[in-house]
mmCIF file of C-alpha atoms in Angstrom:
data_model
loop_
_atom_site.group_PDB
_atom_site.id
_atom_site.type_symbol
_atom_site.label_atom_id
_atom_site.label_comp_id
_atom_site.label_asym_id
_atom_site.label_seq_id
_atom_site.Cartn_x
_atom_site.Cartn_y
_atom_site.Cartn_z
ATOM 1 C CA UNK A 1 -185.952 128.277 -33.617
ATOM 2 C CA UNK A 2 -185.565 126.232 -30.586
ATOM 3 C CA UNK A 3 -188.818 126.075 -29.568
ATOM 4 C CA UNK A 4 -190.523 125.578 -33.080
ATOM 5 C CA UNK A 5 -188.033 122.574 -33.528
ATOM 6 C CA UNK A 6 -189.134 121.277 -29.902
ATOM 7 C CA UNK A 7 -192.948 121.481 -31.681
ATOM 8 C CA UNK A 8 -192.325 119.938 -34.868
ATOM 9 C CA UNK A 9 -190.282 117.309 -33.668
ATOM 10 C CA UNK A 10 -187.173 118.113 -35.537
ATOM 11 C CA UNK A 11 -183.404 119.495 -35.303
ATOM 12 C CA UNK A 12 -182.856 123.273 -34.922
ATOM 13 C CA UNK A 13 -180.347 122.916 -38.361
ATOM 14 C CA UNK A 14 -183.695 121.830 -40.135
ATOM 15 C CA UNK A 15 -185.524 124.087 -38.603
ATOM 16 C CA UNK A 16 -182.657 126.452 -40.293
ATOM 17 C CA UNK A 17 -182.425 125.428 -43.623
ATOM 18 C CA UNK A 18 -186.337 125.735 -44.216
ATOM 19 C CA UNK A 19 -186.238 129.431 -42.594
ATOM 20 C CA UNK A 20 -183.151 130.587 -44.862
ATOM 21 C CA UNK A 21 -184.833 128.821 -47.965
ATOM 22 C CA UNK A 22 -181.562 125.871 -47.856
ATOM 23 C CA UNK A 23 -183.843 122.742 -47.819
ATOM 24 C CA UNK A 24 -183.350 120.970 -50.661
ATOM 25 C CA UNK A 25 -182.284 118.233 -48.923
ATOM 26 C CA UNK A 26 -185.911 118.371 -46.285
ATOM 27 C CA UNK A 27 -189.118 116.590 -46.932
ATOM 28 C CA UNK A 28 -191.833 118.459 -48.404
ATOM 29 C CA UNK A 29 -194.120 117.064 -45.271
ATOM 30 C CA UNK A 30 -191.644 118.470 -42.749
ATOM 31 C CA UNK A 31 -190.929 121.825 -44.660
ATOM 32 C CA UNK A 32 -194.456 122.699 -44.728
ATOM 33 C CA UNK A 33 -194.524 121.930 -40.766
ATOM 34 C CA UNK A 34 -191.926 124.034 -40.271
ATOM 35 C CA UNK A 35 -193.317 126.944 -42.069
ATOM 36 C CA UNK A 36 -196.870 126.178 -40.705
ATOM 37 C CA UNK A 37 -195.311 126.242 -36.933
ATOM 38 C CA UNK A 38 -193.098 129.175 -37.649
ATOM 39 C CA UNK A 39 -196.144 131.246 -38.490
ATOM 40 C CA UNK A 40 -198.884 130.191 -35.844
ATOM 41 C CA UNK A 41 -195.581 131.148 -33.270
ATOM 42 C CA UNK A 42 -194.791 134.367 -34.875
ATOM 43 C CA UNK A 43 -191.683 133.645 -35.978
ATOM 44 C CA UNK A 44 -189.558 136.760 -37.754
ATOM 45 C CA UNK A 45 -186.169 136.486 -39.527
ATOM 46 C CA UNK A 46 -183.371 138.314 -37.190
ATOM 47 C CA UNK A 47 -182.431 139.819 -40.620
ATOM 48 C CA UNK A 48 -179.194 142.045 -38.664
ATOM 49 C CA UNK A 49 -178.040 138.249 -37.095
ATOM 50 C CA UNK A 50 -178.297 137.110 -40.636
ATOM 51 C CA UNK A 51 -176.314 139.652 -42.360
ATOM 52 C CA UNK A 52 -173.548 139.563 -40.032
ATOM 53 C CA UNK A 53 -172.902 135.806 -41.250
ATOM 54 C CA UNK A 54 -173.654 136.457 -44.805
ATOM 55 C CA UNK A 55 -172.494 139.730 -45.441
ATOM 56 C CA UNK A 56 -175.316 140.284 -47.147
ATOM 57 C CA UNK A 57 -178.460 142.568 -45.929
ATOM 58 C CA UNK A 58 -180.595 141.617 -49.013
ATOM 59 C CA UNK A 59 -181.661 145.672 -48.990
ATOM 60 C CA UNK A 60 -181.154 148.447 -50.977
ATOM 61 C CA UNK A 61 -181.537 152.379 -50.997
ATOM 62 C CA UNK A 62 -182.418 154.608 -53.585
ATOM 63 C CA UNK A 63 -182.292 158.220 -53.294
ATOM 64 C CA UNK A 64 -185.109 160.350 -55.410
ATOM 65 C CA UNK A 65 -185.030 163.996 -56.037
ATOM 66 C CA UNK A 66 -188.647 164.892 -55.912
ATOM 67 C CA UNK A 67 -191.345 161.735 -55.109
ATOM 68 C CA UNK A 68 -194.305 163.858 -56.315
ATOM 69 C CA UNK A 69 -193.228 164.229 -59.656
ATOM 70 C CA UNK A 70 -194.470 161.006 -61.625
ATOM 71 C CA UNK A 71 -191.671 160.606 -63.911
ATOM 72 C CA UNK A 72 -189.486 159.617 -60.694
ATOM 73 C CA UNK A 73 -192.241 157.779 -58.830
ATOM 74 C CA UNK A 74 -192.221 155.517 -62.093
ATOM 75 C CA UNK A 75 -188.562 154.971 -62.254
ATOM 76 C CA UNK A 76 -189.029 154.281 -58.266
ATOM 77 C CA UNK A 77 -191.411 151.212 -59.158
ATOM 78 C CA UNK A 78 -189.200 149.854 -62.082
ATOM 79 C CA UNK A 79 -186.672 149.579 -59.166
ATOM 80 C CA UNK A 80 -189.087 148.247 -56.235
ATOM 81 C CA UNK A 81 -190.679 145.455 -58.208
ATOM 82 C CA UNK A 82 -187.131 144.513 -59.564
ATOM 83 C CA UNK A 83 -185.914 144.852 -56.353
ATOM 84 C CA UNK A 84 -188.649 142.317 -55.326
ATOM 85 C CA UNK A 85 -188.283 140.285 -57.826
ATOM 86 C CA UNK A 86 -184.807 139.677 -56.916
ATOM 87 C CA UNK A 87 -185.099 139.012 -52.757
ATOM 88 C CA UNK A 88 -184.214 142.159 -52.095
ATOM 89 C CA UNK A 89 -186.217 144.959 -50.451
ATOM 90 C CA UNK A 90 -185.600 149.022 -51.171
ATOM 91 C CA UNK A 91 -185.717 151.860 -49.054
ATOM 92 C CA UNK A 92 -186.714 154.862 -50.454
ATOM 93 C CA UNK A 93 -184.992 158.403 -49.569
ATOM 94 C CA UNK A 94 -186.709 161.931 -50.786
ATOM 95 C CA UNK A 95 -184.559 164.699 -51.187
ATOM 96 C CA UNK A 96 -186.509 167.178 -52.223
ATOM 97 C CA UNK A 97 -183.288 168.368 -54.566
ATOM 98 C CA UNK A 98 -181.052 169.636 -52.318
ATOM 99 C CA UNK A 99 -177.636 168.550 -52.054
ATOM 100 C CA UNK A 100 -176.930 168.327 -47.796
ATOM 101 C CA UNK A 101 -180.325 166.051 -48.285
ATOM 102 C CA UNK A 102 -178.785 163.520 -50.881
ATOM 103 C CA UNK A 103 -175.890 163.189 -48.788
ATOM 104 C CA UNK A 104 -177.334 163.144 -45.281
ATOM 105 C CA UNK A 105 -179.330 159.956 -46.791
ATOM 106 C CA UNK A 106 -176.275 158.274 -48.688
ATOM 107 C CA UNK A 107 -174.376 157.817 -44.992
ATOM 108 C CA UNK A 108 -177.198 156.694 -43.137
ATOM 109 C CA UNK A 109 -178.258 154.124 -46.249
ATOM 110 C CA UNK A 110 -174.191 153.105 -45.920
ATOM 111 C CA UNK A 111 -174.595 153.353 -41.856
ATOM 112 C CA UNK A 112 -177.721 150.580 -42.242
ATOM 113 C CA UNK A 113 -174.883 148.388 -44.520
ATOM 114 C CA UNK A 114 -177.495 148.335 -47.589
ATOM 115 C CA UNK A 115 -175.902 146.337 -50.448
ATOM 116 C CA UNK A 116 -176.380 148.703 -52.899
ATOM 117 C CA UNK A 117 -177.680 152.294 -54.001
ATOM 118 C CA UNK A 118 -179.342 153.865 -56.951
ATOM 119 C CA UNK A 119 -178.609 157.649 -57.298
ATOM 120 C CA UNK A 120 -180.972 160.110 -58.842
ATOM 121 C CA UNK A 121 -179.132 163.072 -58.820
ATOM 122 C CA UNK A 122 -181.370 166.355 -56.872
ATOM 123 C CA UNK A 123 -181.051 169.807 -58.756
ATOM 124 C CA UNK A 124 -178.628 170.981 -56.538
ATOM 125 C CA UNK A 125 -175.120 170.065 -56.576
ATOM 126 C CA UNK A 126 -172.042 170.385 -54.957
ATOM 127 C CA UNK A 127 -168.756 169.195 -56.309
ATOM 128 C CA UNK A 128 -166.700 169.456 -53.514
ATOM 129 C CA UNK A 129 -169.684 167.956 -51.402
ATOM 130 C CA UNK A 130 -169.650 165.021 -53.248
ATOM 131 C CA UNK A 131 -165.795 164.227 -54.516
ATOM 132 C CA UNK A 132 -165.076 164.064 -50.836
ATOM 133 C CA UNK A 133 -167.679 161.115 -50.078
ATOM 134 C CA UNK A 134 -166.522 157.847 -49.710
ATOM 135 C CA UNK A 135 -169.272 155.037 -51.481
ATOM 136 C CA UNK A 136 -168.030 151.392 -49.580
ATOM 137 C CA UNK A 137 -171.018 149.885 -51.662
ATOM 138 C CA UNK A 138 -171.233 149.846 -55.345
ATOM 139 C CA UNK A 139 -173.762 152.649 -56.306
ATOM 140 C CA UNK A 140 -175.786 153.074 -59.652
ATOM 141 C CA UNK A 141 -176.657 156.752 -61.092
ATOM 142 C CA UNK A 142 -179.121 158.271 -63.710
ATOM 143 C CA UNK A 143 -178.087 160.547 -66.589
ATOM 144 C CA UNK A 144 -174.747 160.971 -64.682
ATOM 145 C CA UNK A 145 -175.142 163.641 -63.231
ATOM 146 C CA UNK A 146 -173.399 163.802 -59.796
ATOM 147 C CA UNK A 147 -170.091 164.029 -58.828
ATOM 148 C CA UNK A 148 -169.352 160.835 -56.867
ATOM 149 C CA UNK A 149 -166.433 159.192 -57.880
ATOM 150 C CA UNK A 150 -166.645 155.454 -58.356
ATOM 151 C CA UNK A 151 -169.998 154.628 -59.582
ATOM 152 C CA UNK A 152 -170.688 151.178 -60.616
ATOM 153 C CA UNK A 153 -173.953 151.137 -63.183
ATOM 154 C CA UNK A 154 -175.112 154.195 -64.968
ATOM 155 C CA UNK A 155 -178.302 154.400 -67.127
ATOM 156 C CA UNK A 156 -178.663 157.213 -69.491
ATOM 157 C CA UNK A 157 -181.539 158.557 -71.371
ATOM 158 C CA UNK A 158 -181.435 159.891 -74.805
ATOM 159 C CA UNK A 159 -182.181 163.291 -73.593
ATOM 160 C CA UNK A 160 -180.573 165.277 -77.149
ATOM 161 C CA UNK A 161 -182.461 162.767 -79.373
ATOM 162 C CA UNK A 162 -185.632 163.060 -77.601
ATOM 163 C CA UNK A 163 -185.951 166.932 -77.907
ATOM 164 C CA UNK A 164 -184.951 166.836 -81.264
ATOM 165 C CA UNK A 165 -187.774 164.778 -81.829
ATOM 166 C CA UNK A 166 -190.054 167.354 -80.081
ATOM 167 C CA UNK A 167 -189.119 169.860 -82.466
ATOM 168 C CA UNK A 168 -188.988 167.907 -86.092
ATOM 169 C CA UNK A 169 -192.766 166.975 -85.164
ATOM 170 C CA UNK A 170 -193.441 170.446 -84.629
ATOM 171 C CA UNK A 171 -191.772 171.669 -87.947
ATOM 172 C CA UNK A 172 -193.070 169.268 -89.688
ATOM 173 C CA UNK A 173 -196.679 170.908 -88.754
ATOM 174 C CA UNK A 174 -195.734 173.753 -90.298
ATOM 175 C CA UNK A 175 -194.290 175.674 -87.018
ATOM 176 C CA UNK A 176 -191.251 178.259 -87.495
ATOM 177 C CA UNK A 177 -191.878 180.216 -83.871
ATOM 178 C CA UNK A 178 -190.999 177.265 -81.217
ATOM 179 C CA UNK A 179 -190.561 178.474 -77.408
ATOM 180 C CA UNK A 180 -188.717 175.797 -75.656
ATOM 181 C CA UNK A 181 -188.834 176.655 -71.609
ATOM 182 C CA UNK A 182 -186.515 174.926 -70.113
ATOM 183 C CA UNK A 183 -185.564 173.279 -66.608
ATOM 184 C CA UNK A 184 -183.434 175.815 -64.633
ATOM 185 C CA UNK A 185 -180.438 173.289 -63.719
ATOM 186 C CA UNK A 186 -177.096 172.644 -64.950
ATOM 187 C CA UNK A 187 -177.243 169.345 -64.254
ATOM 188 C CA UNK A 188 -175.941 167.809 -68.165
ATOM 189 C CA UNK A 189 -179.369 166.008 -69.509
ATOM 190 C CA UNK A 190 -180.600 169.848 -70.117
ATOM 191 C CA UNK A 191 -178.099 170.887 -72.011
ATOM 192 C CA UNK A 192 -177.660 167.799 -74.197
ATOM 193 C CA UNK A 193 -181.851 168.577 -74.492
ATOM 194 C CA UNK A 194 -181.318 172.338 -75.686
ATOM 195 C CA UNK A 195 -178.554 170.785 -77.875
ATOM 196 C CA UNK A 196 -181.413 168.316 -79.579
ATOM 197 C CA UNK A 197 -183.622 171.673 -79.604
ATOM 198 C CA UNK A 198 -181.302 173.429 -81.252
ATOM 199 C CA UNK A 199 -180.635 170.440 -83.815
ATOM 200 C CA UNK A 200 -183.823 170.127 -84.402
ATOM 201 C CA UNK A 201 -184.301 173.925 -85.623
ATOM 202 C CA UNK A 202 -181.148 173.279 -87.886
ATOM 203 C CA UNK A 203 -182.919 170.051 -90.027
ATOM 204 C CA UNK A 204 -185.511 172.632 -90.980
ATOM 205 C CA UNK A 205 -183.219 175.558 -91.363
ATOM 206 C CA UNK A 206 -184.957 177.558 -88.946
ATOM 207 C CA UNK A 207 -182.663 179.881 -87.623
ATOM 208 C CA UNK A 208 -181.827 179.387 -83.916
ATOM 209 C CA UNK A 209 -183.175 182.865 -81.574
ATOM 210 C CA UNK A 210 -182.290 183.210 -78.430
ATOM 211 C CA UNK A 211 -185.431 185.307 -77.445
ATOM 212 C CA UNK A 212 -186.928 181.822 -77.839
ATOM 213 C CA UNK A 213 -185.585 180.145 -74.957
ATOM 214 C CA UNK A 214 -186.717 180.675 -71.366
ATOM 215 C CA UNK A 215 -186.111 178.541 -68.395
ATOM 216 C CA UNK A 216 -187.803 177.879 -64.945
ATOM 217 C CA UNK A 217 -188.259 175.569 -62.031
ATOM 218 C CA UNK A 218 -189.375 172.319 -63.250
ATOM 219 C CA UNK A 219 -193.133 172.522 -61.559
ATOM 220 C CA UNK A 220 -196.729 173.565 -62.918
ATOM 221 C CA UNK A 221 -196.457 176.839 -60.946
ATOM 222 C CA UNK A 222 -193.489 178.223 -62.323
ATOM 223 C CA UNK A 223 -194.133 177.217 -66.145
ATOM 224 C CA UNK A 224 -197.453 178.902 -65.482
ATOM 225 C CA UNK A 225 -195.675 181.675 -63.645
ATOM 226 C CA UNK A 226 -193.123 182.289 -66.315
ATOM 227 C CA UNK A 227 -196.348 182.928 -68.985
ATOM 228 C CA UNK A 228 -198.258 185.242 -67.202
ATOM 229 C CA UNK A 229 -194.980 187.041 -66.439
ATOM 230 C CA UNK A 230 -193.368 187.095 -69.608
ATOM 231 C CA UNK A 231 -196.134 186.260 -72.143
ATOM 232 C CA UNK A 232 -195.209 184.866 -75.575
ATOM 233 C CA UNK A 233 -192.694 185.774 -77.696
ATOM 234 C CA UNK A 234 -194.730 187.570 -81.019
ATOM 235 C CA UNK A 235 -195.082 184.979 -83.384
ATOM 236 C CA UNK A 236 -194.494 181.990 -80.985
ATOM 237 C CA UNK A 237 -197.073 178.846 -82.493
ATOM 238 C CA UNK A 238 -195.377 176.065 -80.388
ATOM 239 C CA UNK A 239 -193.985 175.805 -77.281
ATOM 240 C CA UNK A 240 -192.142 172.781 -75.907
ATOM 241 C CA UNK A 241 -191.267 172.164 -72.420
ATOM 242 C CA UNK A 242 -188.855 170.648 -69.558
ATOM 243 C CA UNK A 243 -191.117 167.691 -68.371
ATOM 244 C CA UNK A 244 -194.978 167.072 -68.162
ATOM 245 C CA UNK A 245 -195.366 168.979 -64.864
ATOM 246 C CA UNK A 246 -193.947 172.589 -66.827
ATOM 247 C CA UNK A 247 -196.558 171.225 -70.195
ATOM 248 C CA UNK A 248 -199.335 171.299 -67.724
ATOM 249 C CA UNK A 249 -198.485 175.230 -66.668
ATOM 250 C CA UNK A 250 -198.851 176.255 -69.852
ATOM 251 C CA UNK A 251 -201.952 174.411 -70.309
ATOM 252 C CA UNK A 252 -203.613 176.339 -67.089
ATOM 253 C CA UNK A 253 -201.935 179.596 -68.460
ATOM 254 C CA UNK A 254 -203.050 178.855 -72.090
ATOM 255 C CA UNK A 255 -206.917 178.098 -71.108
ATOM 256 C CA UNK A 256 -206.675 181.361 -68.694
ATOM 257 C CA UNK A 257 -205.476 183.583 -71.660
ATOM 258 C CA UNK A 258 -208.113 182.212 -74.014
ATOM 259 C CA UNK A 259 -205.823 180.719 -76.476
ATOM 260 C CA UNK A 260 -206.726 177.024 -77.546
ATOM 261 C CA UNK A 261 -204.814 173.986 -77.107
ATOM 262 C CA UNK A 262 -203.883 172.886 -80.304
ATOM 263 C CA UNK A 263 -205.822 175.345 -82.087
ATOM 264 C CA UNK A 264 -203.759 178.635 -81.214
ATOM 265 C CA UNK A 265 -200.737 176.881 -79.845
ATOM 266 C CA UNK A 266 -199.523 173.524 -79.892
ATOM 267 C CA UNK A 267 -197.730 171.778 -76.837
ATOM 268 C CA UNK A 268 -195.213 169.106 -75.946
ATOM 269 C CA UNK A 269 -194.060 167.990 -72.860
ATOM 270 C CA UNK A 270 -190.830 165.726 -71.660
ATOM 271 C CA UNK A 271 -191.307 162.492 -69.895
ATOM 272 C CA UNK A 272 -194.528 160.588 -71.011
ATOM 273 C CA UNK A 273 -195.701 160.287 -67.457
ATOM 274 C CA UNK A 274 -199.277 159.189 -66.865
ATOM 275 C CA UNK A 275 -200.084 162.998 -66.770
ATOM 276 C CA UNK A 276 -199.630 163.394 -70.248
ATOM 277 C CA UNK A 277 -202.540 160.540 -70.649
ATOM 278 C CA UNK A 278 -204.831 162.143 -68.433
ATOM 279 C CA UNK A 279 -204.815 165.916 -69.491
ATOM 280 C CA UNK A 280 -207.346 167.540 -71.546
ATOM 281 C CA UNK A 281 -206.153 167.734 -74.066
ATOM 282 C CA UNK A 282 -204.497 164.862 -74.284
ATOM 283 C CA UNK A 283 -200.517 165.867 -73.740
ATOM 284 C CA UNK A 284 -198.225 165.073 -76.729
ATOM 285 C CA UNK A 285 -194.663 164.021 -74.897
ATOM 286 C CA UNK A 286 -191.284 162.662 -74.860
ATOM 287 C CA UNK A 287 -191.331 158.918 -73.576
ATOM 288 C CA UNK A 288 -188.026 158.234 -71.630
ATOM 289 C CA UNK A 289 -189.105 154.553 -70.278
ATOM 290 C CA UNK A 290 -188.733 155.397 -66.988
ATOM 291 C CA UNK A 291 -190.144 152.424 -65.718
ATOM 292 C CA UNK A 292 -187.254 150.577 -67.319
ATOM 293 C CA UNK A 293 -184.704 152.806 -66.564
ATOM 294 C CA UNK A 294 -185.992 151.879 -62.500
ATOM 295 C CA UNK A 295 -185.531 147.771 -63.552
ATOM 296 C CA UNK A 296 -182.187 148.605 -65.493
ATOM 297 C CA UNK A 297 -180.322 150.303 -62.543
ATOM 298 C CA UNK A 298 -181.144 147.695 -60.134
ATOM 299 C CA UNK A 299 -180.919 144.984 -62.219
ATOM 300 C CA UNK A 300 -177.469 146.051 -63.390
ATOM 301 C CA UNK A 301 -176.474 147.156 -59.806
ATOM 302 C CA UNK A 302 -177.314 143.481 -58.473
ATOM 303 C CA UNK A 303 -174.975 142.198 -60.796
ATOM 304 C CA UNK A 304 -172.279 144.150 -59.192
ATOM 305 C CA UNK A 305 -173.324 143.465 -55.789
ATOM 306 C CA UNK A 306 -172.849 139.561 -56.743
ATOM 307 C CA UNK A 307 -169.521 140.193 -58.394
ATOM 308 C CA UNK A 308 -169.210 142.142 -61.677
ATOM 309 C CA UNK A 309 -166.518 144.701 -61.701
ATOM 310 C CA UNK A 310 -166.022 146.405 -64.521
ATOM 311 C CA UNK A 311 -168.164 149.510 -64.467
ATOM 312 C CA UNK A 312 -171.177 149.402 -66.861
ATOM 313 C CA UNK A 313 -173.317 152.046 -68.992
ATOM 314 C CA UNK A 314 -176.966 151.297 -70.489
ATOM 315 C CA UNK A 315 -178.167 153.753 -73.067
ATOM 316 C CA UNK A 316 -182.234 153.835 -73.238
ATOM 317 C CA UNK A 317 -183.703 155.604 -76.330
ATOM 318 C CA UNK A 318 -186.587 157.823 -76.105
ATOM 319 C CA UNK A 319 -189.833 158.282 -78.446
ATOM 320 C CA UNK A 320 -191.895 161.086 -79.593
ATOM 321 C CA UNK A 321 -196.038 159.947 -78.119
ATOM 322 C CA UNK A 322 -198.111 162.126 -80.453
ATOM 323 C CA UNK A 323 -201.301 163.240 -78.920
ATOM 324 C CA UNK A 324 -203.790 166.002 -79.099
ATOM 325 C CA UNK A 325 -201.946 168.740 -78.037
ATOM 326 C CA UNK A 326 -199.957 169.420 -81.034
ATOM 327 C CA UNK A 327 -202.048 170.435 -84.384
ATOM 328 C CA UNK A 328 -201.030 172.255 -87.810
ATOM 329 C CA UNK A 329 -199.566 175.819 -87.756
ATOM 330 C CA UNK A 330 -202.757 178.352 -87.015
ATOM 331 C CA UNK A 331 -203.725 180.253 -90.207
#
């Protein structure tokens, strides 16, 4: 800073205040020499120096169970352009569900003094893993569904609503057999989503059977998997699923066994990711604004990064997107 002030012909404190964005007080002739020198010197922002004065590192970490599935990768850019939008940049950690991950990444996020951190919980979980960590930054989770005491901001999705949604649409085609195949987790937005399947059997007094539930991994392979192992149940004219990823798996199985999408057996998936807009068929889903729910946790942590402290909850609805997958009850 020295040596651009030395150039420009102007104090080091000016120098400062244009370089931390604190010159309202500076001539728009000398701010733009400033900036002009700073850059032809390659001048870069000691951003540790500054966060040691300011307590402040302007960063943020977010930790995502699974970054090829598309529902989280558009809940991750909700949060980035928020972020962004807000002078704050986000680091992003991958766990690939599993619990020693998720925590591995939540002390070094807290060892690099990040301001704040957004929590989407991995499959895997650990309760005495995670009671005994100690969060010294105010932390935002998804659907609740960790352990770790103290959390600032939670966002939660209308995950019983939704699937009861799934299933009026499908009764009100005329279907009585509906599969639902599950996630395999215990993690509480799929049970409050087999609670909205069973719910929605009971508006259509169609008795609930157990023979029509099955549950899996939430990936393509092991939806498709679980079909070619298991088959369908005899009379099954509907089948709704865990997320987009399990819809497509039945679509590969379906086309392999010869049966027709929606023509033999009508389909619904859980997320409305862009999958569901790409598939052919076209995927009828579950949208769970997942781009918003990224904006809402960071927008609501930020507020208790600057000074909010009364914990905070933001319900998001979700919405039945009907597409081509789902049809009238086969003759």
């Amino acid at each position: 800073m020295k040596n651009i002030a030395m150039r420009c012909g102007v104090s080091v404190a000016t120098v400062s205040k244009v370089l931390n964005e604190k010159d309202e007080d500076v001539s728009d002739l000398t701010r733009e020499l400033v900036k002009k020198t700073s850059k032809e010197m390659g001048y870069v922002m000691n951003a540790l120096a500054r966060s040691m004065k300011t307590k402040n590192t302007k960063t943020l970490g977010i930790m995502m169970p699974d970054i090829k599935n598309a529902f989280y990768t558009d809940i991750c850019r909700g949060a980035e352009d928020m972020a962004m939008k807000n002078g704050y940049s986000l680091f992003l950690c991958n766990t690939d569900d599993k619990i020693e991950k998720e925590i591995h990444y939540l002390e070094k996020l807290m060892e690099k003094q990040v301001d704040g951190i957004i929590i989407i919980a991995s499959m895997e979980r650990n309760t005495k893993m995670e009671e005994i960590q100690k969060m010294n930054v105010p932390f935002a989770v998804l659907n609740n569904n960790t352990h770790y005491p103290g959390w600032s901001v939670q966002v939660m999705a209308d995950n019983e609503n939704g699937m009861r949604q799934a299933v009026n649409h499908l009764a009100s085609l005329g279907h009585r057999r509906i599969f639902y195949l599950s996630g395999e987790t215990i993690l509480p937005f799929n049970a409050d989503r087999l609670k909205g399947y069973k719910e929605g059997l009971a508006d259509w007094s169609i008795p609930y059977d157990e023979h029509l539930l099955g549950s899996t991994e939430f990936s393509l392979e092991a939806a498709k998997c679980y079909f070619k192992l298991h088959g369908l149940p005899e009379g099954v004219t509907a089948v709704c699923t865990g997320n987009d990823l399990m819809a497509l798996g039945v679509l590969q199985w379906a086309y392999e066994a010869g049966l027709r999408i929606p023509e033999d057996l009508s389909l619904v998936g859980y997320d409305d990711s862009i999958l569901a807009r790409v598939t052919s068929p076209k995927l009828t889903s579950i949208h769970q604004q997942s781009y918003r729910s990224g904006e809402l946790l960071v927008e609501e942590l930020l507020k208790q990064i600057e000074g909010q402290k009364e914990p905070k909850t933001v319900y998001l609805n979700s919405s039945l997107m009907k597409r081509e997958s789902t049809g009238p009850v086969p003759r």
